[in-house]
Amino acid sequence: MVQRKPLVAGNWKMHYDPTEGVALVRELRRRLVGLAGVEVAVFPSFVTLPAVA
């Protein structure tokens, strides 16, 4: 049987504008370097999506 990885996910609703959203994603990526055994997903607001994609 295949063991599944835990998934940690979150959204930020309308709390960030595109510039703040990009900064948040960059910081998350920096902090998650070397993290193993867990999948991470973020769900930005619609207005922030193009900037962080």
CSV table of C-alpha atoms in Angstrom, one decimal:
chain,number,residue,atom,x,y,z
A,1,MET,CA,0.0,0.0,0.0
A,2,VAL,CA,1.3,3.5,-0.9
A,3,GLN,CA,1.8,5.8,2.0
A,4,ARG,CA,0.3,9.2,1.5
A,5,LYS,CA,2.0,12.5,2.4
A,6,PRO,CA,0.2,14.9,4.7
A,7,LEU,CA,-1.1,18.0,3.0
A,8,VAL,CA,-1.0,21.4,4.7
A,9,ALA,CA,-3.0,24.0,2.9
A,10,GLY,CA,-4.2,27.5,3.6
A,11,ASN,CA,-5.8,30.5,2.1
A,12,TRP,CA,-5.6,34.2,2.8
A,13,LYS,CA,-9.0,35.3,1.5
A,14,MET,CA,-8.8,39.1,0.8
A,15,HIS,CA,-6.1,39.9,3.4
A,16,TYR,CA,-3.3,40.7,1.0
A,17,ASP,CA,-3.0,42.8,-2.2
A,18,PRO,CA,-0.9,41.3,-5.1
A,19,THR,CA,2.4,42.8,-3.8
A,20,GLU,CA,1.9,41.5,-0.3
A,21,GLY,CA,0.8,38.1,-1.7
A,22,VAL,CA,4.0,37.8,-3.7
A,23,ALA,CA,6.0,38.7,-0.5
A,24,LEU,CA,4.1,36.1,1.5
A,25,VAL,CA,4.7,33.3,-1.1
A,26,ARG,CA,8.4,34.1,-1.3
A,27,GLU,CA,8.7,34.0,2.5
A,28,LEU,CA,6.9,30.7,2.6
A,29,ARG,CA,9.1,29.2,0.0
A,30,ARG,CA,12.2,30.4,1.9
A,31,ARG,CA,10.9,28.8,5.1
A,32,LEU,CA,9.9,25.5,3.5
A,33,VAL,CA,13.3,24.7,1.9
A,34,GLY,CA,14.3,21.3,3.1
A,35,LEU,CA,10.9,20.3,4.3
A,36,ALA,CA,10.3,16.7,3.5
A,37,GLY,CA,7.4,14.3,3.8
A,38,VAL,CA,4.7,17.0,3.6
A,39,GLU,CA,2.9,18.7,0.7
A,40,VAL,CA,2.1,22.4,1.0
A,41,ALA,CA,-0.6,24.3,-0.9
A,42,VAL,CA,-1.7,27.9,-0.8
A,43,PHE,CA,-4.9,29.3,-2.2
A,44,PRO,CA,-4.5,33.0,-2.9
A,45,SER,CA,-7.5,35.3,-3.5
A,46,PHE,CA,-8.6,35.7,-7.1
A,47,VAL,CA,-7.1,39.2,-7.4
A,48,THR,CA,-3.7,38.0,-6.1
A,49,LEU,CA,-3.6,34.8,-8.2
A,50,PRO,CA,-1.9,36.2,-11.4
A,51,ALA,CA,0.8,37.8,-9.3
A,52,VAL,CA,1.7,34.7,-7.3
A,53,ALA,CA,1.2,32.1,-10.1
